[in-house]
C-alpha positions as MATLAB code, in Angstrom:
seq = 'MNIRDFIKNNIVYLDGGMGTLLQKSGLQPGELPERWNISHPEVIKEIHKSYYDSGSNIVNTNTFGANSLKFDTDELSEIIYHAVKNADEARKASSGKQEKFIALDVGPTGKLLKPLGDLDFEDAVKAFAEVISLGVKYGVDLITIETMNDSYETKAAVLAAKENSDLPIIVTNAYGENGRLMTGADPAVMAAMLEGMGVDAIGVNCSLGPKELYPVVEKLCKWTNLPVVVKPNAGLPDPETNLYNVTATQFADFMKDLRKYGIKIFGGCCGTNPEFIKELSEMLKREGNPAAPHKYIPGAVCSATSTVVIDEPRIIGERINPTGKKLFKEALLRHDMDYILGQALEQISGGADILDVNVGLPGIDEREMMIDTIKSLQAVVDVPLQIDSTIPDPAGLR';
ca = [
      16.932   -3.645   18.415;
      17.174   -2.689   14.716;
      13.490   -2.952   13.324;
      14.480   -4.261   10.122;
      16.396   -7.621   11.872;
      13.498   -7.624   13.932;
      11.021   -8.159   11.172;
      13.203  -10.603    9.345;
      13.300  -12.605   12.345;
      10.264  -13.161   14.487;
       6.799  -13.600   14.360;
       5.496   -9.760   14.475;
       2.052   -8.820   15.996;
       0.565   -5.750   14.947;
      -2.155   -3.566   16.605;
      -6.044   -3.985   15.377;
      -8.395   -1.450   14.714;
      -8.914    2.300   15.703;
     -11.718    3.452   14.407;
     -13.900    0.596   16.108;
     -12.501    1.840   19.466;
     -12.810    5.506   18.740;
     -16.447    5.142   17.888;
     -17.146    2.904   20.881;
     -15.552    6.289   22.626;
     -17.981    8.605   21.003;
     -16.153    9.650   18.100;
     -19.000   10.932   15.844;
     -20.130   10.357   12.332;
     -18.041   12.919    9.991;
     -16.047   13.904   12.944;
     -12.228   13.716   11.890;
     -10.511   10.917   14.070;
      -7.162   12.421   13.737;
      -7.756   15.654   15.630;
      -8.327   13.152   18.742;
      -4.408   13.059   19.181;
      -5.202   16.725   20.464;
      -8.702   17.167   22.127;
      -8.740   13.315   23.346;
      -5.318   12.380   24.131;
      -5.891   10.008   27.037;
      -8.216    8.186   24.806;
      -5.858    7.521   22.195;
      -2.883    6.883   24.608;
      -5.041    4.091   26.420;
      -5.957    2.350   22.958;
      -2.283    2.282   22.102;
      -1.506    0.968   25.839;
      -4.230   -1.950   25.706;
      -2.814   -3.148   22.319;
       0.878   -3.157   23.112;
      -0.536   -4.972   26.535;
      -2.056   -7.166   24.472;
       1.205   -8.184   22.834;
       1.555   -5.798   19.799;
       4.926   -5.098   18.723;
       4.063   -2.423   16.362;
       1.283    0.085   17.003;
       0.497    2.246   14.368;
      -0.250    6.341   15.077;
      -3.658    7.478   14.815;
      -2.576    9.233   11.335;
      -4.578    7.385    8.889;
      -6.700    9.844    7.054;
      -4.135   12.702    8.129;
      -3.133   14.864    4.925;
      -2.886   18.175    3.630;
      -5.812   17.845    1.450;
      -7.972   17.357    4.757;
      -5.650   19.710    7.268;
      -3.637   22.796    6.836;
      -0.067   22.693    7.443;
       0.178   23.585   11.010;
      -3.239   21.640   11.905;
      -1.140   18.690   10.330;
       2.163   18.841   12.145;
       0.565   19.306   15.418;
      -1.608   16.377   14.834;
       1.227   14.052   13.499;
       3.537   15.510   16.357;
       0.639   14.638   19.065;
      -0.065   11.383   17.523;
       3.733   10.439   17.922;
       3.730   11.395   21.474;
       0.527    9.681   22.241;
       1.961    6.230   21.068;
       5.203    6.925   22.732;
       3.924    7.713   26.102;
       1.542    4.318   25.996;
       4.916    2.544   24.825;
       6.374    3.540   27.859;
       3.630    2.852   30.188;
       2.793   -0.719   28.664;
       3.300   -3.591   31.073;
       4.688   -5.756   27.951;
       7.966   -7.146   28.006;
       8.406   -7.451   24.189;
      10.104   -5.445   21.365;
       7.947   -1.813   21.006;
       7.765    0.362   18.191;
       5.844    3.107   16.837;
       4.882    2.916   13.061;
       3.625    6.148   11.105;
      -0.110    5.026    9.600;
      -0.365    6.658    5.969;
      -3.605    5.910    4.626;
      -4.923    6.770    1.196;
      -5.619   10.614    0.223;
      -9.320   10.232   -0.266;
      -9.135   11.128   -4.190;
      -8.607    8.888   -7.298;
      -5.010    9.415   -9.174;
      -5.285   10.369  -12.882;
      -6.227    8.895  -15.455;
      -9.299    7.453  -13.276;
      -9.634   10.631  -10.957;
      -8.423   14.222  -11.069;
      -5.705   14.219   -8.730;
      -1.948   14.141  -10.269;
       0.713   11.569   -9.095;
       3.301   14.409   -8.473;
       0.772   15.930   -6.127;
       0.117   12.670   -4.553;
       3.474   12.585   -4.019;
       3.864   15.557   -2.299;
       0.925   15.178   -0.031;
       2.326   12.120    1.462;
       6.183   13.366    1.419;
       4.785   16.132    3.712;
       2.902   13.593    6.253;
       6.183   11.422    6.196;
       8.738   14.216    6.647;
       6.636   14.952    9.625;
       6.378   11.303   11.248;
      10.263   10.996   10.740;
      10.607   14.418   12.587;
       8.725   13.390   15.355;
      10.321    9.928   15.757;
       8.495    7.289   14.501;
      10.697    3.704   13.741;
       8.888    2.999   10.677;
       6.337    3.696    8.153;
       3.100    1.406    7.683;
       1.254    2.435    4.154;
      -2.219    0.471    4.223;
      -5.394   -0.095    2.996;
      -4.475    1.322   -0.402;
      -6.842    0.430   -2.995;
      -4.676    2.004   -6.299;
      -1.466    0.541   -7.311;
      -0.891    4.337   -8.514;
      -1.382    5.745   -5.201;
       0.615    3.007   -3.398;
       3.498    3.901   -6.090;
       2.986    7.280   -4.605;
       3.399    6.888   -1.134;
       6.173    4.256   -1.235;
       8.190    7.186   -3.558;
       7.502    9.366   -0.946;
       8.517    7.405    2.079;
      11.513    6.509   -0.019;
      12.763   10.112   -1.006;
      11.946   11.402    2.809;
      13.272    8.964    5.022;
      15.490    5.501    5.346;
      13.003    4.275    7.924;
      11.542    0.372    7.174;
       8.260    0.374    5.001;
       5.263   -2.001    5.527;
       2.753   -1.956    2.859;
      -0.576   -3.487    2.964;
      -3.639   -3.120    0.275;
      -7.353   -3.513    0.426;
      -8.502   -6.104   -1.803;
     -11.828   -6.893   -2.995;
     -13.998  -10.477   -2.996;
     -12.440  -10.628   -6.381;
      -8.730  -10.814   -5.537;
      -8.152   -7.312   -6.946;
      -7.736   -3.750   -5.965;
     -10.529   -1.122   -6.489;
      -8.573   -0.156   -9.888;
      -7.518   -3.226  -10.818;
      -4.201   -4.648   -9.556;
      -3.983   -8.291   -8.104;
      -1.228   -9.714   -5.738;
       1.165  -10.281   -8.648;
       1.181   -6.713   -9.914;
       1.745   -5.494   -5.949;
       4.237   -8.017   -5.244;
       6.115   -7.653   -8.387;
       5.769   -3.453   -8.267;
       6.408   -3.166   -4.494;
       9.451   -5.590   -4.340;
      10.848   -3.862   -7.000;
      10.686   -0.334   -5.210;
      12.787   -2.074   -1.761;
       9.923   -2.128    0.082;
      10.384   -4.175    3.490;
       7.244   -5.907    3.683;
       3.915   -6.221    1.627;
       0.548   -7.897    2.324;
      -3.497   -7.317    2.927;
      -5.641   -5.454    5.214;
      -8.971   -4.328    5.364;
     -11.966   -5.289    3.195;
     -12.414   -8.768    4.159;
     -12.184  -10.815    7.013;
      -9.071  -13.725    7.330;
     -11.180  -16.758    5.939;
     -12.353  -14.430    2.726;
      -8.532  -13.209    2.090;
      -7.399  -17.139    1.970;
      -6.930  -16.821   -2.028;
      -5.587  -13.417   -1.794;
      -3.089  -14.525    0.679;
      -1.723  -17.587   -1.021;
      -1.335  -15.707   -4.528;
       0.523  -12.755   -2.881;
       2.589  -15.521   -0.987;
       3.732  -17.401   -4.454;
       4.922  -13.757   -5.755;
       7.424  -12.808   -2.944;
       9.859  -13.831   -0.453;
       9.458  -10.673    1.571;
       8.012  -10.879    5.251;
       3.845  -11.090    4.444;
       1.668   -9.219    6.430;
      -1.526  -10.259    7.114;
      -4.334   -7.948    8.814;
      -7.885   -9.128    8.208;
     -11.175   -7.526    9.329;
     -13.316   -9.101   12.200;
     -15.191  -11.199    9.701;
     -17.933   -8.959    7.450;
     -20.135   -6.183    8.925;
     -24.196   -6.766    9.671;
     -25.773   -4.153    7.352;
     -28.086   -3.605    9.872;
     -26.253   -3.401   12.966;
     -22.757   -2.818   11.756;
     -21.719   -5.073   13.831;
     -18.783   -7.587   12.619;
     -19.557  -11.553   12.309;
     -16.209  -13.039   13.759;
     -15.202  -12.981   17.575;
     -11.818  -12.836   18.923;
     -11.543  -16.605   19.313;
     -12.716  -17.270   15.785;
     -10.406  -15.059   14.372;
      -7.568  -16.815   15.574;
      -8.540  -20.065   14.629;
      -9.033  -18.435   10.956;
      -5.713  -16.805   11.022;
      -4.265  -20.326   12.149;
      -5.116  -21.534    8.719;
      -3.173  -18.904    7.165;
       0.307  -20.272    9.072;
       0.927  -22.766    6.469;
       2.040  -19.797    4.134;
       4.473  -18.778    5.982;
       3.151  -15.311    7.566;
       5.162  -13.569    9.326;
       3.492  -10.422   10.244;
      -0.063  -10.739   11.989;
      -2.491   -8.179   13.103;
      -6.249   -6.865   12.244;
      -8.370   -4.053   11.091;
     -12.158   -3.096   11.208;
     -14.013   -4.523   14.011;
     -10.693   -6.191   15.936;
      -9.787   -4.971   19.356;
      -6.831   -5.887   21.762;
      -8.705   -9.109   22.808;
      -8.551  -10.090   18.832;
      -4.563   -9.549   19.293;
      -4.009  -10.933   22.491;
      -6.197  -14.567   21.322;
      -3.798  -14.139   17.656;
      -0.673  -13.833   20.114;
      -1.440  -16.622   22.454;
      -2.464  -18.823   19.423;
       0.712  -18.321   17.589;
       3.090  -19.055   20.594;
       0.724  -22.093   21.272;
       0.826  -23.627   17.774;
       3.963  -21.778   16.386;
       4.577  -20.682   12.720;
       6.394  -22.729   10.333;
       8.976  -20.701    8.031;
       8.082  -20.089    4.532;
      10.122  -21.817    2.347;
      12.271  -19.648    0.230;
      10.607  -19.363   -3.340;
      11.796  -18.976   -7.057;
      10.304  -15.983   -8.192;
      10.323  -15.400  -12.031;
      11.128  -12.269  -13.688;
       8.212  -10.264  -14.250;
       7.342   -6.579  -15.463;
       3.633   -5.135  -14.650;
       1.747   -1.859  -15.583;
      -0.760   -0.649  -12.992;
      -3.171   -3.752  -13.173;
      -1.148   -6.750  -14.891;
       1.889   -8.664  -14.869;
       3.990  -10.407  -17.748;
       6.173  -13.058  -16.551;
       9.516  -13.356  -18.339;
      10.129  -16.880  -18.340;
      10.067  -17.065  -22.148;
      10.361  -14.701  -25.090;
       7.839  -12.146  -24.949;
       6.216   -9.874  -28.051;
       7.094   -6.077  -27.485;
       5.101   -4.170  -29.859;
       7.417   -1.332  -31.613;
       4.864    0.223  -34.123;
       4.751    3.199  -31.229;
       8.024    4.726  -33.177;
       8.318    7.363  -35.997;
      11.354    5.673  -37.324;
      10.879    5.192  -41.190;
       6.961    6.007  -40.210;
       5.507    8.948  -42.224;
       2.092    8.588  -40.586;
       3.067    8.107  -37.022;
       5.535   11.447  -37.657;
       3.034   13.463  -39.127;
       0.933   12.199  -35.865;
       3.176   13.106  -33.543;
       3.658   16.892  -34.941;
      -0.634   17.379  -34.984;
      -0.559   15.944  -31.176;
      -3.145   13.025  -32.764;
      -2.976   11.131  -29.638;
      -5.881    8.981  -31.540;
      -3.568    7.781  -34.017;
      -0.912    6.717  -31.536;
      -3.410    4.868  -29.198;
      -4.949    3.116  -32.366;
      -1.662    1.958  -32.998;
      -1.302    0.685  -29.546;
      -4.510   -1.447  -29.772;
      -4.019   -3.006  -32.995;
      -0.402   -3.843  -31.511;
      -2.388   -5.243  -28.238;
      -4.897   -7.105  -30.912;
      -2.182   -8.991  -32.342;
      -0.501  -10.320  -29.269;
       2.015   -7.679  -28.188;
       2.791   -8.565  -24.644;
       4.834   -5.158  -24.118;
       4.633   -1.956  -25.763;
       7.786   -0.254  -26.498;
       7.147    3.961  -26.423;
       9.327    6.316  -28.757;
       7.996    9.365  -29.445;
      11.658   11.003  -30.627;
      11.258   13.467  -33.388;
      12.860   16.688  -34.376;
      10.395   20.035  -33.837;
       8.531   18.187  -30.767;
       9.293   18.480  -26.965;
      10.026   15.059  -26.518;
       9.763   14.961  -23.151;
       6.035   16.576  -22.775;
       5.251   14.417  -25.855;
       6.349   11.155  -23.718;
       3.901   12.333  -20.669;
       1.107   12.855  -22.521;
       1.491    9.428  -24.466;
       2.269    7.691  -21.417;
      -0.763    9.038  -19.588;
      -2.407    8.474  -22.345;
      -2.217    4.746  -22.949;
      -2.053    4.006  -19.205;
      -5.896    5.016  -19.400;
      -6.856    2.593  -21.973;
      -4.031   -0.381  -22.024;
      -3.275   -2.469  -19.233;
      -0.006   -3.910  -20.621;
       3.439   -2.560  -19.123;
       5.390    0.077  -21.162;
       8.928    0.085  -22.415;
       9.810    3.700  -22.507;
      12.535    3.948  -25.702;
      14.459    7.327  -25.830;
      18.078    9.026  -26.582;
      16.991   11.465  -23.372;
      17.596   10.532  -20.124;
      14.626   10.295  -18.023;
      12.456   11.470  -20.988;
       9.140   11.298  -18.978;
      10.297   12.881  -15.692;
      10.432    9.704  -14.096;
      12.241    8.929  -10.717;
];
């Protein structure tokens, strides 16, 4: 069956935790679990098989931390080849009669992107592209981008997936107790950005248990008509024992309450195991899952951390523009970013919802200046930016 049609037309069961089961199988602290695809293939295959046998439709490869920042090119290729092979052999060995698919699991790079960190956006795209190209080469059915806690890194991973495959893309982000990603984005931002980028399903995973994720799921579902994914932890870990405080039965009961939002894709994350997926799938088959009503989603634009709804006239700040502005022209010639940032902050203080950015001036490299200006603005303001230029793709955008 076509995986996109399957996701649209069915309740979809994902797998549960991988790391939790690997630790029980002997994975040592500091040991990279992706290498177990090669050194302990039978363990990996048995974990995958146990999830398929418990009802999972989609199983993630053991590649969450596989990227070129941790492994050289040859080892990365070998890891992903064996990861896909292990999942495929588990699928063939499974006794389950449900539809079964293999997703390439793509996790964060482990580094913060600029301006908050030191990893360039294009370098992040390149790192994700290498992993995704290998997954496509070795035969995965779809791509899962998960546990992302930064909107920029999420965007980099999705761009890499879009540019290097035509496979379906599921994206889940890790929200904190404040309902935001670590770098500040809320569900409205992620829904606007990811739906605009054309992914196939969006949702939440990790960080919290199902009960704690209710507010995040509710807000996310208000902002999208895409299939929504919920993949929580088994509650919260005890700080002393590191054991999670929600049983498989309790997990299924908590997830039962989430059905009212019309969730289409269910699974588990840290602390969950095949028993959790079995309880979850049995509950949903027994109780049913109401379809989500189609919602009107207003037009909106977003920055990395905030959303501006276009349901009424909005104020666009136009002062980052050299036309008729002697001081601004001089600032551009001096590359005086402090002056430009001052103009931005004044406009926001005055009520601007969106900032127009125009740095076109004879005698300067407009493309370089646009990139520098946008990066500087993104480091200090959270309103959406509107790029204004006569040059096609002035900032090297995709």
